[in-house]
Each structure stands twice: as structure tokens, then as C-alpha cells.
Amino acid sequence: MFWLKTELWTAEVVYTGFGTPMLHGALAVQGGTVVGQGSLEELKARFPQAEVIHKGKALFPPPVNAHTHLDLSLHPLYQGPFSGFIPHVVAHREKRELRAAQRGLEELVQSGVGAFADIVFQDEVMEFLLQESPLPGIAFYEVFAPDPQDAEEMFQKVRAKVEAWRKREGRVRIGLSPHAPYSVSPPLLQKLAHYAHTQGLPLMVHAAESREEVAFLRTGEGPLAGVYRRFSRTPWKAPGLTPVRYLQTLGVLGPDTVLVHGVHVDEEEVRMVADSGSKVVLCPRSNGNLQVGEAPLGLYARHGVELALGTDSRASSPDLDVKNEALSLWGKAEPRLLVRALTRGGYRALGLPTPRLTRGTPISLVHSLL
Ligand SMILES: [Zn+2]
């Protein structure tokens, strides 16, 4: 008779992809396969001979990188005030190309993610992701058009492209990304949001990232005023609202809307996000490099907002490994919340089912945070 040795893998948080992430949980493993899951005590009673192996901070199914810009993978890393970031991206614009996206996708695959959401700026990168991505996810076509005079023409152009790409959806689906409340004119934001909601297209918008963004929307002042003038002939009329309230009035929020960053929000805005069913992707390391502050995780959690994690691009983050985002917050937030954001929150933001770690799952799908 041949007995496979049983091991009990445990960690601070164990999440099987269903139920709630467990403290003092464990997975029973035989050979290369999961054979059981539950509390460590329960599994010790079921497998009294098994060796207990500590696997660090967390065990979970493949994580999700819910916000990348793969085509910025050849950009140098920017660290400095937020208002310098767009000029930095523009200054190195020749590096924003297909080769960068290919490099980024390789890095993403190597990091072990189960799915991803990317912001796509160029047609050839969209073609590449639709044809070549081995990972499921959403490619959000980015719209950057602050001048209201361009709204109608831009909308027609974007719609034609999106309609053509949608016919070729497979593993990768198409979404729309109006870049941010300060870089897409109000009429265009409204048109894009209405179009997305009626066509069932997911939306991803950078929002409430920096104090500069808040100042520009509320009063029209601050360093973003200068950046805006570089890209628009029409003077800016500040709506006099904070970012999430502004997006709410333009009809951007909704169950298929994902806000990225969400650093500068008050409690009423968090409630608006929760009530609308919008999800929020946090990018803590990028926020650190751009000196914008920290998102209020506890506040989001209290109001039941689904949170996900993303690395953002190589231009504001040192790598594309989303596990490092969770690590950067470890000890600052409830650990089960971070593990959920790393997995289930990400899959929900992308409209995908969360893979499960259960009897028969190969251990190659068990990921850990050390
Ligand atoms: Zn971004």
C-alpha cells in the first residue's frame, strides 16, 4: 500500500476563493493537489499524521492585477509631485509602443496573475491584446480629450473603434476608459458613460487621485490648470464639485464602473460609490511615488465598496507584481480585506468568477504572500 504524505499549509490568512478569508485556516495538500480546506484545527483532526507547514502571510487563488498600463513598461519610473506625472509620460512618449506592451504582458504573466485590466492607448496594442493575451481580462480603451469642442468628433471615432474591436472579443473583452474627470470634457464624459451603460461596456476612470485634481475641479486652480491649457483651446469651467460628486452628476457611476485610486473621497462620496455598485481599484505604491496620499480603506470597507488592487504602470510603480501592493499595505489594513481585494475584489471588478481552491485543485494555483 502506498500512502501519499499529507501536508497542512497554513498562513495568517487562507482564502479558498469562496466564503470569507480565514484566520487560522489551512489547506490539506497531497502530492501536487489540494485535498481539503478548513480551519487548521479541523484539518489537524482529520489528518493527524500531517506535517504543518507555515506559508507566510497568506494563501489564495491566482491574484488579479486590476489596473495596468502595459504600454508604459519602457518608461522610466517617476517619483515626484502628481502634477509632473503627465508631463513625464508625454516627455517619453516615443517609449509608449507595442514593444513596451509586449514586455509588460510578459511581466504580468510571470507574476502569476489569473486576470488583468489594462488601459490601452494605441490601436496596435489593442490588436495585440485581443490576439495574443494568454490571460483573461479587460482592455479599456483610453480617451484623453479635455477640449469640449472635440467631444462629438471624438465620440464618433471612439465608438467606431470600439464597435469593431468588440466583434473580436475572446479571452480579452473591451472596455472604455475616459482618462480622468479633468482630462475628458464634460460633454464627452457624459456621452461615453451613457454609451457604455447602454451597451454593457465596462468603464474605468482614474478618479480622486490627488489634491491637485480636487482643487482643479472645485476651483479651477492649482498645477493642473497649466497641464490642462497644454491640451485644450477652450478655457476650463470648474464644476465646483469634488471628483466623485462630479462623476455622479455626469452619470459615470454604476455597477460596471471601476474607479481607480479613490484617494481623496469623503464619507458621502464613499456612500455614493457603494450605492452605485461601482468598484474601486487601489494602487498604493503608485500613490506613494506620486505623493498623493493614501486611500481610506477602512471607510470603503465600512460601506461595503468592493475593492481591488492594481500596480498602475511601470512609470509610477517599480514592478507589475500586484502581490507587492498587498504587501505594501500589510499591517496597515485588515489582512483579510487585502486578500479579498487581491483576488475576489479583482475578479468582481472584471466581471469574472473567482477561481476556487478546493479538493482536486493543483497546487500550482495556490499563491502565497511571504
Ligand atoms: Zn493608471
mmCIF file of C-alpha atoms and ligand atoms in Angstrom:
data_model
loop_
_atom_site.group_PDB
_atom_site.id
_atom_site.type_symbol
_atom_site.label_atom_id
_atom_site.label_comp_id
_atom_site.label_asym_id
_atom_site.label_seq_id
_atom_site.Cartn_x
_atom_site.Cartn_y
_atom_site.Cartn_z
ATOM 1 C CA MET A 1 0.000 0.000 0.000
ATOM 2 C CA PHE A 2 1.382 3.416 -0.977
ATOM 3 C CA TRP A 3 0.468 6.440 1.110
ATOM 4 C CA LEU A 4 0.943 9.968 -0.149
ATOM 5 C CA LYS A 5 2.328 12.216 2.556
ATOM 6 C CA THR A 6 -0.177 14.876 3.632
ATOM 7 C CA GLU A 7 0.877 18.417 4.436
ATOM 8 C CA LEU A 8 -1.222 21.116 6.050
ATOM 9 C CA TRP A 9 -0.379 24.509 4.546
ATOM 10 C CA THR A 10 -1.290 27.387 6.791
ATOM 11 C CA ALA A 11 -0.812 31.182 6.790
ATOM 12 C CA GLU A 12 -2.045 34.265 8.610
ATOM 13 C CA VAL A 13 -4.946 34.407 6.114
ATOM 14 C CA VAL A 14 -6.154 31.499 3.982
ATOM 15 C CA TYR A 15 -8.699 32.219 1.262
ATOM 16 C CA THR A 16 -10.172 29.461 -0.880
ATOM 17 C CA GLY A 17 -11.993 31.807 -3.271
ATOM 18 C CA PHE A 18 -15.365 31.254 -1.585
ATOM 19 C CA GLY A 19 -16.761 32.147 1.814
ATOM 20 C CA THR A 20 -14.744 34.624 3.855
ATOM 21 C CA PRO A 21 -10.941 34.639 4.043
ATOM 22 C CA MET A 22 -9.992 32.635 7.159
ATOM 23 C CA LEU A 23 -7.714 33.464 10.036
ATOM 24 C CA HIS A 24 -6.125 30.200 11.321
ATOM 25 C CA GLY A 25 -7.210 28.410 8.171
ATOM 26 C CA ALA A 26 -5.344 25.738 6.234
ATOM 27 C CA LEU A 27 -5.241 23.664 3.069
ATOM 28 C CA ALA A 28 -4.543 19.931 3.145
ATOM 29 C CA VAL A 29 -2.185 19.005 0.316
ATOM 30 C CA GLN A 30 -1.263 15.544 -1.017
ATOM 31 C CA GLY A 31 1.276 15.198 -3.784
ATOM 32 C CA GLY A 32 0.536 18.069 -6.132
ATOM 33 C CA THR A 33 -3.097 18.507 -5.199
ATOM 34 C CA VAL A 34 -5.318 20.196 -2.635
ATOM 35 C CA VAL A 35 -7.381 17.554 -0.821
ATOM 36 C CA GLY A 36 -9.179 19.668 1.769
ATOM 37 C CA GLN A 37 -9.665 23.109 3.248
ATOM 38 C CA GLY A 38 -10.904 24.451 6.573
ATOM 39 C CA SER A 39 -9.639 25.634 9.923
ATOM 40 C CA LEU A 40 -6.201 24.369 10.909
ATOM 41 C CA GLU A 41 -7.669 22.629 13.996
ATOM 42 C CA GLU A 42 -10.294 20.808 11.935
ATOM 43 C CA LEU A 43 -7.727 19.632 9.381
ATOM 44 C CA LYS A 44 -5.294 18.509 12.113
ATOM 45 C CA ALA A 45 -8.066 16.297 13.491
ATOM 46 C CA ARG A 46 -8.776 14.875 10.012
ATOM 47 C CA PHE A 47 -5.101 14.341 9.129
ATOM 48 C CA PRO A 48 -3.351 13.659 12.485
ATOM 49 C CA GLN A 49 -0.106 12.490 10.809
ATOM 50 C CA ALA A 50 0.188 15.531 8.564
ATOM 51 C CA GLU A 51 3.068 17.934 8.828
ATOM 52 C CA VAL A 52 2.050 21.592 9.353
ATOM 53 C CA ILE A 53 3.881 23.975 7.024
ATOM 54 C CA HIS A 54 3.746 27.721 7.546
ATOM 55 C CA LYS A 55 3.480 29.597 4.272
ATOM 56 C CA GLY A 56 3.798 33.188 5.464
ATOM 57 C CA LYS A 57 1.153 35.881 5.322
ATOM 58 C CA ALA A 58 -1.475 34.449 3.012
ATOM 59 C CA LEU A 59 -2.576 31.602 0.716
ATOM 60 C CA PHE A 60 -5.098 32.321 -2.042
ATOM 61 C CA PRO A 61 -6.107 31.617 -5.660
ATOM 62 C CA PRO A 62 -4.345 33.470 -8.522
ATOM 63 C CA PRO A 63 -4.481 37.228 -7.813
ATOM 64 C CA VAL A 64 -5.773 39.928 -10.188
ATOM 65 C CA ASN A 65 -3.871 42.996 -11.328
ATOM 66 C CA ALA A 66 -6.870 45.270 -11.803
ATOM 67 C CA HIS A 67 -5.062 48.310 -13.189
ATOM 68 C CA THR A 68 -2.071 48.417 -15.530
ATOM 69 C CA HIS A 69 -0.851 50.491 -18.458
ATOM 70 C CA LEU A 70 1.270 47.828 -20.167
ATOM 71 C CA ASP A 71 2.359 50.240 -22.921
ATOM 72 C CA LEU A 72 4.254 52.326 -20.342
ATOM 73 C CA SER A 73 6.535 49.424 -19.407
ATOM 74 C CA LEU A 74 9.603 51.035 -21.014
ATOM 75 C CA HIS A 75 9.078 54.405 -19.305
ATOM 76 C CA PRO A 76 11.465 55.396 -16.548
ATOM 77 C CA LEU A 77 9.958 55.375 -13.047
ATOM 78 C CA TYR A 78 8.654 58.794 -11.971
ATOM 79 C CA GLN A 79 8.775 59.838 -8.349
ATOM 80 C CA GLY A 80 7.654 63.352 -7.522
ATOM 81 C CA PRO A 81 4.639 65.606 -7.303
ATOM 82 C CA PHE A 82 1.485 64.445 -9.091
ATOM 83 C CA SER A 83 1.318 67.427 -11.447
ATOM 84 C CA GLY A 84 4.636 66.383 -13.012
ATOM 85 C CA PHE A 85 3.432 62.906 -13.930
ATOM 86 C CA ILE A 86 1.505 63.585 -17.172
ATOM 87 C CA PRO A 87 4.371 65.791 -18.479
ATOM 88 C CA HIS A 88 6.735 62.883 -17.617
ATOM 89 C CA VAL A 89 4.635 60.397 -19.614
ATOM 90 C CA VAL A 90 4.457 62.841 -22.544
ATOM 91 C CA ALA A 91 8.194 63.613 -22.420
ATOM 92 C CA HIS A 92 8.947 59.907 -23.006
ATOM 93 C CA ARG A 93 6.069 59.306 -25.448
ATOM 94 C CA GLU A 94 8.272 57.543 -28.017
ATOM 95 C CA LYS A 95 8.691 54.706 -25.490
ATOM 96 C CA ARG A 96 4.927 54.157 -25.421
ATOM 97 C CA GLU A 97 4.676 51.447 -28.045
ATOM 98 C CA LEU A 98 3.846 47.852 -28.835
ATOM 99 C CA ARG A 99 7.202 46.555 -27.587
ATOM 100 C CA ALA A 100 6.505 48.090 -24.187
ATOM 101 C CA ALA A 101 3.108 46.383 -24.018
ATOM 102 C CA GLN A 102 4.680 43.045 -25.012
ATOM 103 C CA ARG A 103 7.284 43.411 -22.272
ATOM 104 C CA GLY A 104 4.565 44.376 -19.785
ATOM 105 C CA LEU A 105 2.375 41.403 -20.654
ATOM 106 C CA GLU A 106 5.337 39.036 -20.182
ATOM 107 C CA GLU A 107 5.984 40.508 -16.760
ATOM 108 C CA LEU A 108 2.309 40.228 -15.875
ATOM 109 C CA VAL A 109 2.175 36.550 -16.878
ATOM 110 C CA GLN A 110 5.335 35.821 -14.881
ATOM 111 C CA SER A 111 3.834 37.460 -11.794
ATOM 112 C CA GLY A 112 1.246 34.648 -11.771
ATOM 113 C CA VAL A 113 -1.957 36.677 -12.059
ATOM 114 C CA GLY A 114 -5.192 34.982 -13.092
ATOM 115 C CA ALA A 115 -6.616 38.064 -14.853
ATOM 116 C CA PHE A 116 -5.867 41.707 -15.565
ATOM 117 C CA ALA A 117 -7.322 45.075 -16.548
ATOM 118 C CA ASP A 118 -5.227 47.223 -18.859
ATOM 119 C CA ILE A 119 -5.597 50.786 -20.094
ATOM 120 C CA VAL A 120 -4.892 50.821 -23.822
ATOM 121 C CA PHE A 121 -3.892 53.993 -25.637
ATOM 122 C CA GLN A 122 -2.876 52.705 -29.058
ATOM 123 C CA ASP A 123 -4.734 50.648 -31.636
ATOM 124 C CA GLU A 124 -1.837 48.266 -32.234
ATOM 125 C CA VAL A 125 -1.685 47.447 -28.524
ATOM 126 C CA MET A 126 -5.418 46.672 -28.563
ATOM 127 C CA GLU A 127 -4.905 44.359 -31.570
ATOM 128 C CA PHE A 128 -2.031 42.668 -29.752
ATOM 129 C CA LEU A 129 -4.008 42.046 -26.548
ATOM 130 C CA LEU A 130 -7.073 40.779 -28.422
ATOM 131 C CA GLN A 131 -4.953 38.323 -30.379
ATOM 132 C CA GLU A 132 -2.167 37.304 -28.056
ATOM 133 C CA SER A 133 -3.066 37.622 -24.401
ATOM 134 C CA PRO A 134 -2.890 34.268 -22.636
ATOM 135 C CA LEU A 135 -4.673 35.883 -19.661
ATOM 136 C CA PRO A 136 -8.349 36.802 -19.426
ATOM 137 C CA GLY A 137 -9.186 40.401 -18.717
ATOM 138 C CA ILE A 138 -10.474 43.724 -19.955
ATOM 139 C CA ALA A 139 -8.623 46.120 -22.248
ATOM 140 C CA PHE A 140 -10.038 49.582 -21.559
ATOM 141 C CA TYR A 141 -9.593 51.944 -24.494
ATOM 142 C CA GLU A 142 -8.318 55.230 -23.119
ATOM 143 C CA VAL A 143 -9.845 58.560 -24.102
ATOM 144 C CA PHE A 144 -7.946 61.743 -23.334
ATOM 145 C CA ALA A 145 -9.749 64.802 -24.756
ATOM 146 C CA PRO A 146 -10.177 67.788 -22.438
ATOM 147 C CA ASP A 147 -11.438 70.237 -25.063
ATOM 148 C CA PRO A 148 -15.273 70.262 -25.233
ATOM 149 C CA GLN A 149 -15.059 71.394 -28.876
ATOM 150 C CA ASP A 150 -13.693 67.927 -29.737
ATOM 151 C CA ALA A 151 -16.410 65.991 -27.902
ATOM 152 C CA GLU A 152 -18.681 64.959 -30.771
ATOM 153 C CA GLU A 153 -15.936 64.075 -33.231
ATOM 154 C CA MET A 154 -14.004 62.162 -30.588
ATOM 155 C CA PHE A 155 -17.098 60.253 -29.504
ATOM 156 C CA GLN A 156 -17.824 59.106 -33.062
ATOM 157 C CA LYS A 157 -14.225 57.989 -33.534
ATOM 158 C CA VAL A 158 -14.116 56.063 -30.261
ATOM 159 C CA ARG A 159 -17.470 54.397 -30.915
ATOM 160 C CA ALA A 160 -16.404 53.170 -34.364
ATOM 161 C CA LYS A 161 -13.218 51.632 -32.969
ATOM 162 C CA VAL A 162 -14.927 50.032 -30.003
ATOM 163 C CA GLU A 163 -17.646 48.518 -32.188
ATOM 164 C CA ALA A 164 -15.040 46.914 -34.454
ATOM 165 C CA TRP A 165 -12.958 45.579 -31.563
ATOM 166 C CA ARG A 166 -15.960 44.178 -29.730
ATOM 167 C CA LYS A 167 -16.617 41.780 -32.609
ATOM 168 C CA ARG A 168 -13.251 40.213 -31.841
ATOM 169 C CA GLU A 169 -13.634 39.800 -28.105
ATOM 170 C CA GLY A 170 -12.474 36.483 -26.722
ATOM 171 C CA ARG A 171 -10.409 35.965 -23.629
ATOM 172 C CA VAL A 172 -9.903 39.735 -23.534
ATOM 173 C CA ARG A 173 -13.012 41.924 -23.503
ATOM 174 C CA ILE A 174 -13.277 45.600 -24.441
ATOM 175 C CA GLY A 175 -13.956 48.432 -22.024
ATOM 176 C CA LEU A 176 -13.814 52.222 -22.165
ATOM 177 C CA SER A 177 -11.571 54.434 -20.090
ATOM 178 C CA PRO A 178 -12.269 58.146 -20.084
ATOM 179 C CA HIS A 179 -8.881 59.009 -18.550
ATOM 180 C CA ALA A 180 -9.939 61.265 -15.653
ATOM 181 C CA PRO A 181 -12.524 63.920 -14.726
ATOM 182 C CA TYR A 182 -10.037 66.689 -15.570
ATOM 183 C CA SER A 183 -8.790 65.282 -18.901
ATOM 184 C CA VAL A 184 -12.059 64.422 -20.660
ATOM 185 C CA SER A 185 -14.533 67.268 -21.290
ATOM 186 C CA PRO A 186 -17.907 67.130 -19.537
ATOM 187 C CA PRO A 187 -19.987 66.545 -22.714
ATOM 188 C CA LEU A 188 -17.672 63.739 -23.825
ATOM 189 C CA LEU A 189 -17.642 62.122 -20.375
ATOM 190 C CA GLN A 190 -21.414 62.151 -20.402
ATOM 191 C CA LYS A 191 -21.645 60.664 -23.904
ATOM 192 C CA LEU A 192 -19.104 57.941 -23.167
ATOM 193 C CA ALA A 193 -20.775 56.995 -19.878
ATOM 194 C CA HIS A 194 -24.220 56.840 -21.495
ATOM 195 C CA TYR A 195 -22.872 54.788 -24.394
ATOM 196 C CA ALA A 196 -21.057 52.384 -22.055
ATOM 197 C CA HIS A 197 -24.057 51.881 -19.766
ATOM 198 C CA THR A 198 -26.471 51.242 -22.636
ATOM 199 C CA GLN A 199 -24.075 48.895 -24.465
ATOM 200 C CA GLY A 200 -22.965 46.943 -21.381
ATOM 201 C CA LEU A 201 -19.383 48.138 -21.731
ATOM 202 C CA PRO A 202 -17.287 48.321 -18.565
ATOM 203 C CA LEU A 203 -15.855 51.747 -17.663
ATOM 204 C CA MET A 204 -12.614 52.509 -15.861
ATOM 205 C CA VAL A 205 -11.823 56.077 -14.758
ATOM 206 C CA HIS A 206 -8.895 57.492 -12.770
ATOM 207 C CA ALA A 207 -10.653 59.481 -10.060
ATOM 208 C CA ALA A 208 -9.967 61.352 -6.830
ATOM 209 C CA GLU A 209 -6.274 60.553 -7.165
ATOM 210 C CA SER A 210 -4.663 63.785 -6.000
ATOM 211 C CA ARG A 211 -5.288 67.032 -4.150
ATOM 212 C CA GLU A 212 -4.404 68.830 -7.392
ATOM 213 C CA GLU A 213 -7.325 67.082 -9.119
ATOM 214 C CA VAL A 214 -9.698 68.086 -6.306
ATOM 215 C CA ALA A 215 -8.533 71.730 -6.457
ATOM 216 C CA PHE A 216 -8.841 71.876 -10.245
ATOM 217 C CA LEU A 217 -12.412 70.532 -10.197
ATOM 218 C CA ARG A 218 -13.539 72.646 -7.265
ATOM 219 C CA THR A 219 -11.974 75.996 -8.156
ATOM 220 C CA GLY A 220 -10.070 75.559 -11.428
ATOM 221 C CA GLU A 221 -6.849 76.428 -9.663
ATOM 222 C CA GLY A 222 -3.591 74.666 -8.934
ATOM 223 C CA PRO A 223 -0.903 72.992 -11.045
ATOM 224 C CA LEU A 224 -3.357 71.017 -13.203
ATOM 225 C CA ALA A 225 -4.596 74.304 -14.721
ATOM 226 C CA GLY A 226 -1.265 74.583 -16.537
ATOM 227 C CA VAL A 227 -1.363 70.970 -17.710
ATOM 228 C CA TYR A 228 -4.947 71.470 -18.949
ATOM 229 C CA ARG A 229 -4.005 74.519 -21.022
ATOM 230 C CA ARG A 230 -1.445 72.421 -22.906
ATOM 231 C CA PHE A 231 -4.226 70.176 -24.213
ATOM 232 C CA SER A 232 -7.283 72.429 -24.627
ATOM 233 C CA ARG A 233 -8.105 75.606 -26.594
ATOM 234 C CA THR A 234 -11.275 76.142 -24.561
ATOM 235 C CA PRO A 235 -10.877 77.644 -21.079
ATOM 236 C CA TRP A 236 -11.814 75.341 -18.198
ATOM 237 C CA LYS A 237 -15.053 75.986 -16.305
ATOM 238 C CA ALA A 238 -14.621 74.322 -12.936
ATOM 239 C CA PRO A 239 -17.757 72.385 -11.958
ATOM 240 C CA GLY A 240 -17.171 73.332 -8.311
ATOM 241 C CA LEU A 241 -17.555 69.732 -7.166
ATOM 242 C CA THR A 242 -15.216 67.091 -5.764
ATOM 243 C CA PRO A 243 -14.302 64.297 -8.241
ATOM 244 C CA VAL A 244 -16.772 61.574 -7.223
ATOM 245 C CA ARG A 245 -19.701 64.027 -6.936
ATOM 246 C CA TYR A 246 -18.805 65.404 -10.355
ATOM 247 C CA LEU A 247 -18.718 61.915 -11.912
ATOM 248 C CA GLN A 248 -22.037 61.162 -10.245
ATOM 249 C CA THR A 249 -23.715 64.219 -11.832
ATOM 250 C CA LEU A 250 -22.424 63.180 -15.288
ATOM 251 C CA GLY A 251 -23.857 59.666 -14.911
ATOM 252 C CA VAL A 252 -20.487 57.909 -14.816
ATOM 253 C CA LEU A 253 -21.032 55.783 -11.694
ATOM 254 C CA GLY A 254 -22.745 52.400 -11.985
ATOM 255 C CA PRO A 255 -22.295 48.667 -11.425
ATOM 256 C CA ASP A 256 -19.977 48.335 -14.443
ATOM 257 C CA THR A 257 -17.847 51.327 -13.443
ATOM 258 C CA VAL A 258 -14.439 50.941 -11.856
ATOM 259 C CA LEU A 259 -12.792 53.964 -10.268
ATOM 260 C CA VAL A 260 -9.019 53.889 -9.961
ATOM 261 C CA HIS A 261 -7.178 55.380 -6.948
ATOM 262 C CA GLY A 262 -10.070 56.922 -4.941
ATOM 263 C CA VAL A 263 -7.651 58.545 -2.510
ATOM 264 C CA HIS A 264 -9.447 61.855 -1.887
ATOM 265 C CA VAL A 265 -13.031 61.000 -1.018
ATOM 266 C CA ASP A 266 -15.256 61.899 1.901
ATOM 267 C CA GLU A 267 -17.782 59.619 3.542
ATOM 268 C CA GLU A 268 -20.718 60.838 1.470
ATOM 269 C CA GLU A 269 -18.781 60.104 -1.723
ATOM 270 C CA VAL A 270 -17.898 56.631 -0.477
ATOM 271 C CA ARG A 271 -21.610 56.058 0.101
ATOM 272 C CA MET A 272 -22.339 57.233 -3.477
ATOM 273 C CA VAL A 273 -19.789 54.750 -4.790
ATOM 274 C CA ALA A 274 -21.274 51.963 -2.660
ATOM 275 C CA ASP A 275 -24.882 52.748 -3.666
ATOM 276 C CA SER A 276 -23.993 52.850 -7.360
ATOM 277 C CA GLY A 277 -22.264 49.452 -7.229
ATOM 278 C CA SER A 278 -19.049 50.948 -8.655
ATOM 279 C CA LYS A 279 -15.810 49.206 -7.681
ATOM 280 C CA VAL A 280 -12.565 50.887 -6.633
ATOM 281 C CA VAL A 281 -9.040 49.817 -7.594
ATOM 282 C CA LEU A 282 -6.327 50.924 -5.189
ATOM 283 C CA CYS A 283 -2.724 51.443 -6.350
ATOM 284 C CA PRO A 284 -0.886 52.208 -3.098
ATOM 285 C CA ARG A 285 2.688 52.102 -4.413
ATOM 286 C CA SER A 286 1.894 54.437 -7.303
ATOM 287 C CA ASN A 287 0.144 56.763 -4.824
ATOM 288 C CA GLY A 288 3.348 56.783 -2.757
ATOM 289 C CA ASN A 289 5.560 57.619 -5.738
ATOM 290 C CA LEU A 290 3.253 60.427 -6.891
ATOM 291 C CA GLN A 291 2.926 61.762 -3.328
ATOM 292 C CA VAL A 292 -0.867 61.852 -3.413
ATOM 293 C CA GLY A 293 -1.634 60.280 -0.032
ATOM 294 C CA GLU A 294 -3.348 57.046 0.996
ATOM 295 C CA ALA A 295 -6.836 55.796 0.154
ATOM 296 C CA PRO A 296 -9.225 55.345 3.121
ATOM 297 C CA LEU A 297 -9.526 51.541 3.020
ATOM 298 C CA GLY A 298 -11.414 51.296 6.298
ATOM 299 C CA LEU A 299 -14.031 53.784 5.112
ATOM 300 C CA TYR A 300 -14.610 51.863 1.876
ATOM 301 C CA ALA A 301 -14.834 48.598 3.796
ATOM 302 C CA ARG A 302 -17.356 50.051 6.253
ATOM 303 C CA HIS A 303 -19.661 50.996 3.392
ATOM 304 C CA GLY A 304 -19.223 47.682 1.579
ATOM 305 C CA VAL A 305 -17.406 49.017 -1.505
ATOM 306 C CA GLU A 306 -15.744 46.208 -3.461
ATOM 307 C CA LEU A 307 -12.012 46.951 -3.548
ATOM 308 C CA ALA A 308 -9.400 45.591 -5.939
ATOM 309 C CA LEU A 309 -5.664 46.184 -6.270
ATOM 310 C CA GLY A 310 -3.578 47.265 -9.247
ATOM 311 C CA THR A 311 0.035 48.156 -9.823
ATOM 312 C CA ASP A 312 -0.647 51.029 -12.219
ATOM 313 C CA SER A 313 2.153 51.412 -14.794
ATOM 314 C CA ARG A 314 5.909 50.985 -14.651
ATOM 315 C CA ALA A 315 6.067 54.776 -14.939
ATOM 316 C CA SER A 316 4.827 55.108 -11.333
ATOM 317 C CA SER A 317 5.423 51.631 -9.875
ATOM 318 C CA PRO A 318 8.664 49.602 -9.603
ATOM 319 C CA ASP A 319 7.135 46.365 -10.991
ATOM 320 C CA LEU A 320 3.861 44.817 -12.170
ATOM 321 C CA ASP A 321 3.536 42.266 -9.352
ATOM 322 C CA VAL A 322 0.203 43.071 -7.689
ATOM 323 C CA LYS A 323 1.108 40.967 -4.640
ATOM 324 C CA ASN A 324 3.548 43.726 -3.749
ATOM 325 C CA GLU A 325 0.614 46.155 -3.489
ATOM 326 C CA ALA A 326 -0.941 43.959 -0.794
ATOM 327 C CA LEU A 327 2.441 43.639 0.928
ATOM 328 C CA SER A 328 2.858 47.417 0.953
ATOM 329 C CA LEU A 329 -0.416 47.690 2.925
ATOM 330 C CA TRP A 330 0.178 44.684 5.209
ATOM 331 C CA GLY A 331 -0.051 45.774 8.835
ATOM 332 C CA LYS A 332 -1.898 48.983 7.848
ATOM 333 C CA ALA A 333 -5.218 47.348 6.970
ATOM 334 C CA GLU A 334 -7.266 44.316 7.967
ATOM 335 C CA PRO A 335 -5.354 41.444 6.298
ATOM 336 C CA ARG A 336 -8.481 39.572 5.174
ATOM 337 C CA LEU A 337 -9.622 42.717 3.377
ATOM 338 C CA LEU A 338 -6.318 42.860 1.480
ATOM 339 C CA VAL A 339 -6.503 39.206 0.456
ATOM 340 C CA ARG A 340 -10.063 39.688 -0.751
ATOM 341 C CA ALA A 341 -9.042 42.789 -2.749
ATOM 342 C CA LEU A 342 -6.143 40.863 -4.282
ATOM 343 C CA THR A 343 -8.457 38.087 -5.504
ATOM 344 C CA ARG A 344 -12.262 38.212 -5.352
ATOM 345 C CA GLY A 345 -12.411 42.037 -5.491
ATOM 346 C CA GLY A 346 -10.320 41.986 -8.668
ATOM 347 C CA TYR A 347 -12.378 39.256 -10.341
ATOM 348 C CA ARG A 348 -15.597 41.100 -9.442
ATOM 349 C CA ALA A 349 -14.249 44.365 -10.854
ATOM 350 C CA LEU A 350 -13.619 42.482 -14.113
ATOM 351 C CA GLY A 351 -16.928 40.601 -14.070
ATOM 352 C CA LEU A 352 -15.168 37.228 -13.826
ATOM 353 C CA PRO A 353 -15.767 34.314 -11.432
ATOM 354 C CA THR A 354 -13.163 33.794 -8.691
ATOM 355 C CA PRO A 355 -11.226 30.530 -9.081
ATOM 356 C CA ARG A 356 -11.561 28.184 -6.107
ATOM 357 C CA LEU A 357 -9.020 26.257 -4.107
ATOM 358 C CA THR A 358 -10.792 23.039 -3.321
ATOM 359 C CA ARG A 359 -10.385 19.256 -3.490
ATOM 360 C CA GLY A 360 -8.561 18.487 -6.719
ATOM 361 C CA THR A 361 -7.054 21.940 -7.337
ATOM 362 C CA PRO A 362 -3.407 21.630 -8.464
ATOM 363 C CA ILE A 363 -1.000 23.366 -6.073
ATOM 364 C CA SER A 364 0.297 25.482 -8.959
ATOM 365 C CA LEU A 365 -2.885 27.544 -8.470
ATOM 366 C CA VAL A 366 -2.190 28.113 -4.769
ATOM 367 C CA HIS A 367 -0.480 31.506 -4.401
ATOM 368 C CA SER A 368 1.220 32.873 -1.326
ATOM 369 C CA LEU A 369 2.278 36.157 0.162
ATOM 370 C CA LEU A 370 5.518 35.749 2.070
HETATM 371 ZN ZN ZN B 1 -3.435 54.499 -14.208
#
